[in-house]
Each structure stands twice: as structure tokens, then as C-alpha cells.
CSV table of C-alpha atoms in Angstrom, one decimal:
chain,number,residue,atom,x,y,z
A,797,MET,CA,-23.1,109.6,149.8
A,798,LYS,CA,-22.9,105.8,150.1
A,799,LEU,CA,-23.0,105.5,146.4
A,800,ILE,CA,-20.0,107.8,146.0
A,801,LYS,CA,-18.1,105.8,148.6
A,802,LEU,CA,-18.9,102.6,146.7
A,803,LEU,CA,-17.9,104.1,143.4
A,804,ILE,CA,-14.6,105.2,144.8
A,805,PHE,CA,-14.0,101.7,146.3
A,806,VAL,CA,-14.8,99.9,143.1
A,807,SER,CA,-12.6,102.2,141.0
A,808,LEU,CA,-9.7,101.8,143.4
A,809,ALA,CA,-10.1,98.0,143.5
A,810,SER,CA,-10.2,97.7,139.8
A,811,GLY,CA,-7.2,100.0,139.5
A,812,ILE,CA,-5.2,97.8,141.9
A,813,LEU,CA,-6.3,94.7,140.0
A,814,THR,CA,-5.3,96.0,136.6
A,815,ALA,CA,-2.0,97.2,138.0
A,816,CYS,CA,-1.2,93.7,139.1
A,817,GLN,CA,-2.0,92.3,135.8
A,818,THR,CA,0.8,93.8,133.7
A,819,ASP,CA,0.6,93.0,130.0
A,820,SER,CA,3.3,90.5,129.4
A,821,ARG,CA,3.1,91.1,125.6
A,822,GLN,CA,4.5,94.6,126.2
A,823,GLN,CA,7.6,93.1,127.8
A,824,ILE,CA,8.5,90.8,124.9
A,825,LEU,CA,10.3,93.4,122.8
A,826,SER,CA,10.9,96.0,125.6
A,827,THR,CA,14.4,97.3,126.1
A,828,ASP,CA,15.7,100.0,128.4
A,829,GLN,CA,18.2,101.4,125.9
A,830,SER,CA,17.9,102.5,122.3
A,831,GLN,CA,19.1,100.1,119.6
A,832,VAL,CA,22.1,102.2,118.8
A,833,SER,CA,23.3,102.9,122.4
A,834,LEU,CA,22.9,99.3,123.4
A,835,ARG,CA,25.0,98.2,120.4
A,836,SER,CA,27.8,100.6,121.3
A,837,ILE,CA,27.9,99.1,124.9
A,838,GLN,CA,27.9,95.6,123.6
A,839,THR,CA,30.3,95.8,120.6
A,840,ARG,CA,34.1,95.9,120.1
A,841,MET,CA,36.2,95.9,117.0
A,842,PHE,CA,39.2,93.5,116.5
A,843,ASP,CA,42.0,93.8,114.0
A,844,THR,CA,41.7,90.4,112.3
A,845,SER,CA,40.2,89.1,109.2
A,846,ASP,CA,39.9,85.5,110.3
A,847,GLN,CA,36.3,84.9,111.4
A,848,SER,CA,36.7,81.2,112.1
A,849,LEU,CA,39.6,82.0,114.5
A,850,THR,CA,37.5,84.7,116.1
A,851,VAL,CA,34.7,82.2,116.7
A,852,ARG,CA,37.1,79.7,118.2
A,853,THR,CA,38.6,82.4,120.4
A,854,ILE,CA,35.1,83.4,121.6
A,855,ILE,CA,34.4,79.7,122.5
A,856,ALA,CA,37.7,79.4,124.4
A,857,THR,CA,37.1,82.7,126.3
A,858,LEU,CA,33.6,81.5,127.3
A,859,GLN,CA,35.1,78.2,128.5
A,860,ASP,CA,37.8,80.2,130.5
A,861,LEU,CA,34.9,82.0,132.2
A,862,GLY,CA,33.1,78.8,133.1
A,863,PHE,CA,30.3,78.9,130.5
A,864,THR,CA,28.7,75.9,128.9
A,865,ILE,CA,28.5,76.3,125.1
A,866,ASP,CA,25.0,75.7,123.8
A,867,LYS,CA,25.4,76.4,120.2
A,868,VAL,CA,28.0,77.5,117.6
A,869,ASP,CA,27.4,78.6,114.0
A,870,ASN,CA,30.7,79.1,112.2
A,871,ASP,CA,29.0,80.4,109.0
A,872,ILE,CA,27.5,83.5,110.6
A,873,GLY,CA,29.8,83.6,113.6
A,874,VAL,CA,27.4,83.1,116.5
A,875,VAL,CA,28.1,81.4,119.8
A,876,SER,CA,25.5,81.0,122.6
A,877,ALA,CA,26.4,79.9,126.1
A,878,THR,CA,24.9,79.6,129.6
A,879,LYS,CA,26.4,79.8,133.0
A,880,ALA,CA,24.3,78.5,135.9
A,881,GLY,CA,25.9,79.5,139.1
A,882,SER,CA,24.1,81.2,141.9
A,883,SER,CA,22.1,82.9,139.2
A,884,LEU,CA,21.5,82.2,135.5
A,885,LEU,CA,23.5,84.1,132.9
A,886,LYS,CA,22.7,83.5,129.2
A,887,LEU,CA,25.0,85.0,126.6
A,888,THR,CA,25.0,85.3,122.9
A,889,VAL,CA,28.2,86.5,121.1
A,890,SER,CA,28.0,87.3,117.4
A,891,SER,CA,30.8,88.3,115.1
A,892,ARG,CA,30.8,89.8,111.6
A,893,LYS,CA,33.3,91.2,109.2
A,894,ARG,CA,33.6,95.0,109.0
A,895,GLY,CA,35.7,95.9,106.0
A,896,PRO,CA,38.7,93.8,104.8
A,897,ASP,CA,40.7,93.5,108.0
A,898,GLN,CA,38.4,94.1,110.9
A,899,ILE,CA,35.8,92.0,112.7
A,900,SER,CA,33.2,93.3,115.1
A,901,VAL,CA,32.2,91.2,118.1
A,902,ARG,CA,29.0,91.8,119.9
A,903,ALA,CA,27.9,90.2,123.2
A,904,SER,CA,24.4,90.3,124.7
A,905,ALA,CA,23.5,88.9,128.0
A,906,GLN,CA,20.4,88.0,130.0
A,907,HIS,CA,20.7,87.7,133.8
A,908,ASN,CA,17.9,85.6,135.2
A,909,ILE,CA,14.9,87.3,133.6
A,910,SER,CA,16.3,90.7,132.7
A,911,SER,CA,18.5,91.9,129.8
A,912,VAL,CA,21.9,93.3,130.8
A,913,SER,CA,22.6,96.8,129.6
A,914,ASP,CA,25.2,97.6,132.3
A,915,PRO,CA,28.6,98.3,130.5
A,916,LYS,CA,30.6,96.6,133.3
A,917,LEU,CA,29.7,93.0,132.4
A,918,TYR,CA,30.6,93.7,128.7
A,919,GLN,CA,33.9,95.4,129.7
A,920,GLN,CA,34.9,92.3,131.7
A,921,PHE,CA,34.0,90.0,128.9
A,922,PHE,CA,35.8,91.9,126.2
A,923,GLU,CA,38.9,92.3,128.4
A,924,ALA,CA,39.0,88.5,128.7
A,925,LEU,CA,38.4,88.1,124.9
A,926,SER,CA,41.1,90.7,124.0
A,927,LYS,CA,43.6,88.7,126.0
A,928,ALA,CA,42.6,85.5,124.4
A,929,MET,CA,42.7,87.1,120.9
A,930,PHE,CA,46.3,88.2,121.7
A,931,LEU,CA,47.2,84.7,122.8
A,932,GLU,CA,45.6,83.1,119.7
A,933,ALA,CA,47.2,85.6,117.4
A,934,HIS,CA,50.6,85.0,118.9
A,935,GLN,CA,50.0,81.2,119.3
A,936,VAL,CA,50.7,81.1,123.0
A,937,ASN,CA,49.2,78.0,124.7
B,144,MET,CA,-60.1,64.6,140.8
B,145,ILE,CA,-57.8,61.7,141.6
B,146,SER,CA,-57.5,61.0,137.9
B,147,LEU,CA,-56.6,64.6,137.3
B,148,ILE,CA,-53.9,64.5,139.9
B,149,GLY,CA,-52.7,61.2,138.3
B,150,THR,CA,-52.4,62.6,134.8
B,151,ALA,CA,-50.6,65.7,136.2
B,152,ALA,CA,-48.2,63.5,138.1
B,153,SER,CA,-47.5,61.4,135.0
B,154,LYS,CA,-47.0,64.5,133.0
B,155,MET,CA,-44.5,65.7,135.6
B,156,GLN,CA,-42.8,62.3,135.4
B,157,PHE,CA,-42.7,62.5,131.6
B,158,ARG,CA,-41.2,66.0,131.8
B,159,ASN,CA,-38.6,64.8,134.4
B,160,MET,CA,-37.8,61.9,132.1
B,161,ARG,CA,-37.3,64.2,129.2
B,162,LEU,CA,-35.1,66.5,131.3
B,163,LEU,CA,-33.1,63.5,132.4
B,164,VAL,CA,-32.6,62.3,128.8
B,165,ILE,CA,-31.5,65.8,127.8
B,166,ILE,CA,-29.0,66.0,130.7
B,167,LEU,CA,-27.7,62.5,130.0
B,168,THR,CA,-27.3,63.2,126.2
B,169,ALA,CA,-25.5,66.5,126.9
B,170,ALA,CA,-23.2,64.8,129.4
B,171,SER,CA,-22.4,61.9,127.0
B,172,LEU,CA,-21.7,64.4,124.2
B,173,SER,CA,-19.5,66.5,126.4
B,174,ALA,CA,-17.7,63.3,127.4
B,175,CYS,CA,-17.0,62.6,123.7
B,176,GLN,CA,-15.5,66.1,123.4
B,177,SER,CA,-12.4,65.3,125.5
B,178,THR,CA,-9.8,68.0,125.9
B,179,GLY,CA,-6.5,67.9,124.0
B,180,THR,CA,-6.6,64.9,121.5
B,181,ALA,CA,-3.6,64.4,119.3
B,182,SER,CA,-5.3,65.7,116.2
B,183,ASP,CA,-6.2,69.0,118.1
B,184,ALA,CA,-2.5,69.8,117.9
B,185,LEU,CA,-2.8,70.2,114.1
B,186,LEU,CA,-5.7,72.6,114.2
B,187,ALA,CA,-4.6,76.1,113.2
B,188,PRO,CA,-6.1,79.0,115.1
B,189,GLN,CA,-6.4,81.0,111.9
B,190,SER,CA,-6.0,80.4,108.2
B,191,ALA,CA,-2.4,80.0,107.0
B,192,VAL,CA,-2.8,82.8,104.5
B,193,GLN,CA,-4.0,85.2,107.2
B,194,SER,CA,-1.2,84.4,109.7
B,195,ARG,CA,1.5,84.5,107.0
B,196,GLN,CA,0.3,88.0,106.0
B,197,ILE,CA,0.7,89.3,109.6
B,198,GLU,CA,4.0,87.5,110.2
B,199,SER,CA,5.8,88.2,106.9
B,200,ARG,CA,7.5,91.2,105.5
B,201,ALA,CA,9.7,91.8,102.4
B,202,PHE,CA,13.1,93.5,102.8
B,203,GLU,CA,15.8,94.8,100.5
B,204,VAL,CA,19.2,93.2,101.4
B,205,GLN,CA,22.4,92.4,99.6
B,206,ASN,CA,22.9,88.7,100.4
B,207,ASP,CA,21.8,85.8,102.7
B,208,LYS,CA,24.7,86.2,105.1
B,209,ILE,CA,24.1,89.8,105.8
B,210,LEU,CA,20.4,89.1,106.2
B,211,VAL,CA,20.9,86.3,108.7
B,212,GLN,CA,23.6,88.2,110.6
B,213,THR,CA,21.2,91.2,110.8
B,214,ILE,CA,18.4,89.1,112.1
B,215,VAL,CA,20.8,87.8,114.8
B,216,ALA,CA,21.7,91.4,115.7
B,217,THR,CA,18.1,92.5,115.8
B,218,LEU,CA,17.2,89.6,118.2
B,219,GLN,CA,20.2,90.6,120.3
B,220,ASP,CA,18.8,94.2,120.3
B,221,PHE,CA,15.6,92.9,121.9
B,222,GLY,CA,17.5,90.8,124.4
B,223,PHE,CA,17.0,87.3,122.9
B,224,LYS,CA,19.6,84.6,123.3
B,225,ILE,CA,20.2,82.8,120.0
B,226,THR,CA,19.4,79.2,120.3
B,227,GLU,CA,19.5,78.1,116.6
B,228,SER,CA,20.7,79.5,113.3
B,229,ASN,CA,21.3,78.1,109.9
B,230,ILE,CA,22.4,80.2,106.9
B,231,SER,CA,21.4,77.7,104.2
B,232,THR,CA,17.8,77.6,105.4
B,233,GLY,CA,17.9,81.3,106.4
B,234,MET,CA,16.6,80.5,109.9
B,235,VAL,CA,17.3,81.9,113.3
B,236,SER,CA,15.6,81.0,116.6
B,237,GLY,CA,15.9,82.8,119.9
B,238,SER,CA,14.5,82.6,123.4
B,239,LYS,CA,14.0,85.1,126.3
B,240,SER,CA,12.8,84.6,129.8
B,241,GLN,CA,10.4,87.1,131.4
B,242,ALA,CA,8.0,87.4,134.3
B,243,SER,CA,4.6,86.3,133.2
B,244,GLY,CA,2.7,89.0,134.9
B,245,GLY,CA,-0.5,88.4,136.9
B,246,PHE,CA,-0.7,86.9,140.3
B,247,TYR,CA,1.1,83.7,139.8
B,248,GLY,CA,4.6,85.1,139.7
B,249,TYR,CA,6.2,82.4,137.6
B,250,ASN,CA,8.5,83.1,134.7
B,251,THR,CA,7.7,82.2,131.1
B,252,ASP,CA,9.9,81.8,128.1
B,253,ILE,CA,9.3,83.6,124.9
B,254,ARG,CA,10.5,81.8,121.8
B,255,VAL,CA,11.0,83.4,118.4
B,256,THR,CA,11.7,81.8,115.1
B,257,VAL,CA,12.7,83.9,112.1
B,258,THR,CA,12.8,82.3,108.6
B,259,SER,CA,13.9,84.1,105.4
B,260,THR,CA,13.7,83.2,101.8
B,261,THR,CA,16.9,83.1,99.7
B,262,VAL,CA,17.8,86.6,98.6
B,263,LYS,CA,16.8,87.1,94.9
B,264,ASP,CA,17.2,90.4,93.0
B,265,GLY,CA,18.2,92.0,96.3
B,266,ARG,CA,14.9,91.1,98.0
B,267,SER,CA,13.9,88.5,100.6
B,268,SER,CA,10.7,87.7,102.4
B,269,VAL,CA,11.1,87.3,106.2
B,270,ARG,CA,8.6,85.5,108.4
B,271,THR,CA,8.6,85.7,112.2
B,272,THR,CA,6.6,83.6,114.8
B,273,PHE,CA,6.5,84.3,118.5
B,274,GLN,CA,5.5,81.7,121.0
B,275,LYS,CA,4.9,81.8,124.7
B,276,ILE,CA,5.9,78.8,126.7
B,277,LEU,CA,3.5,78.2,129.6
B,278,PRO,CA,5.1,76.2,132.4
B,279,SER,CA,3.2,73.4,134.2
B,280,TYR,CA,3.5,71.7,137.6
B,281,ASP,CA,4.6,68.7,135.5
B,282,PRO,CA,7.6,69.7,133.3
B,283,ARG,CA,6.5,67.3,130.6
B,284,LEU,CA,3.2,69.1,130.2
B,285,PHE,CA,4.4,72.6,129.3
B,286,ARG,CA,2.4,74.3,126.6
B,287,THR,CA,3.3,76.7,123.8
B,288,VAL,CA,0.9,79.4,122.8
B,289,PRO,CA,1.3,81.4,119.6
B,290,ILE,CA,1.3,85.2,120.1
B,291,ASN,CA,-0.8,86.8,117.5
B,292,ASP,CA,-0.3,90.5,118.0
B,293,ASP,CA,0.1,92.8,115.0
B,294,THR,CA,1.9,95.5,117.0
B,295,LEU,CA,4.5,93.0,118.2
B,296,TYR,CA,5.5,92.0,114.6
B,297,GLN,CA,5.4,95.7,113.6
B,298,LYS,CA,7.9,96.6,116.3
B,299,PHE,CA,10.1,93.7,115.5
B,300,TYR,CA,10.2,94.5,111.8
B,301,ASN,CA,10.8,98.2,112.5
B,302,GLY,CA,13.9,97.0,114.5
B,303,LEU,CA,15.0,94.8,111.7
B,304,GLU,CA,14.6,97.6,109.1
B,305,LYS,CA,16.7,99.9,111.3
B,306,ALA,CA,19.3,97.2,111.7
B,307,LEU,CA,19.5,96.5,108.0
B,308,PHE,CA,19.9,100.3,107.5
B,309,LEU,CA,22.7,100.3,110.1
B,310,SER,CA,24.5,97.4,108.4
B,311,ARG,CA,24.3,99.1,105.0
B,312,ASN,CA,25.7,102.4,106.3
B,313,THR,CA,28.3,101.5,108.9
């Protein structure tokens, strides 16, 4: 009887210990959405063929929103930025040509230590970007 | 009898001396083997051929720009922030913060660097390395640890394959 009690105790204890020790390797490439659905949340199309202008508009929009620009690559159309307010928001915005007169812009964000898949944040970002694209396209300063 | 005890005592002493010498030698040897010399930093955990085999994969792709843009998109798929990119060298780096797991409760950064060879005859070889940044009480003493896990690379390359397929067909 004592032996059974001891066995139960040991197995429970080891169960608790292994539960605490989550495998951090599993987290590295873990996502809560599929590749395709995540992309549809994070991507918008813009009617322009000027990628350089798009990158500059993305930078301007991020500045409007109070971000610090960390890196820009004009050749492949990537901008990364960070905003450290009450929490840390890291953002990467990439743009690429789709056909002759369209450019797709994709934003992906990490809030503190978790990736953001909530559509609301992206809606807000693209709203600001669309306005800025309109301003740039019509040269309103 | 006394002489017997005497020889026994001297034998014991001799043994003790020998033990002392062994302990001292071991201590001095272990002192020689100090932890973390500068040249330790250049020791590879496994052979270059072996690690390249695990970390590399060949892909069919139209051109360098599409390849680098697709690598960026794949890293975004997995929630990485792009920290560096260069089309002429075919390189993209990214980072991601995550809870380290275990009892300590601190966060670690995962860094990834993807390099690709110039596209030739519609093919390119892509190599990826993942590193874990281990924080320290002293910010100058943080360490990077390579992550050698076949399944991790497999999962990443499956994602890249899917992304290349999507870029070809959309």
C-alpha cells in the first residue's frame, strides 16, 4: 500500500516538473494561425507600381505612429521598426510587386514576447498607411 | 612489534603522500583548464560538413529578388522581426523574443540568419542557422548557443517551400 502511494507521489511530482519545463525549441517556429490565413490578415494591396515610394510611405507612416525605424532595405522593400511605450511592439513591414501596377504590403508584429495575429492592429496600421499613400500620391504635405 | 607498527605507519604516510600528490596534480591540471578562453570561441561543436548538411537545402526559384523576398515573408510567417537583409549577398537575419521555459521565467531572444547562393539555372542553395541568446545578470556577458535540431530546420524549410509555391502561383 505504501509502495503504491509512493509511486503515485513520484509520478505526480515528475509530471508537475516536466509540465514546468516546457520545451522552448517547440516555441521557436510555433504560430497560432496557418501560413495562409496569417498572410491574409497581415497583407493589403495598393494600386501603385512605385516600390521606392511605397517604402518611403511606410517609413513616414511608422514615424507618424511614433515608431523608431531600425532598418530599411529599399531593394527588397523591407522596413523594421520598434515602439517602446508601456509595452514593446516590434514591427516588420515588407512590400513586393504583384503584377505590373500593384504592390502588396505585409506587416507582422510582435507584442512583448508574442506574435500578433489579431486583425485589429493590422487594420489600424493599414488605415494609417492608406491615408499616407493617398497623401503621397497626391503630393499633399 | 614496534618496528612492524613503524613500517605500517610509514606505508600509510607514503600512501597519504601519494594521494596528496594525485590530488594536487589533478587540481593544478584542472586549474590549467580554465573556462572560456578566447580560442574556445573558435571551436565548432560539430564538423562544418555535418552542420552544413543539416542547415542547407536546395530550392527552385526564378531569381534572387524573389528568393530573398520569400525568405523575408517566411520569417514573417513564423513571427520574426527582420533585423538585416541584403540582396547582393542573399542574406536575411531576424529575431524573435520568447519565454525561455523552465523555472527562471526570463525571456530569451532567438536569432536566425538565412543565407542563399546566387540563383543559377533556376536553383539556389539556402542555409539557415538558429541561435538562442542566453541573457546574463551582466548584459555584457550574454551568450549565444546554436540550436542544432533537425526538426526545426525541416519545419522552417517546409514553410519556405510553401511560401515559394505561393509566390509562384499568386
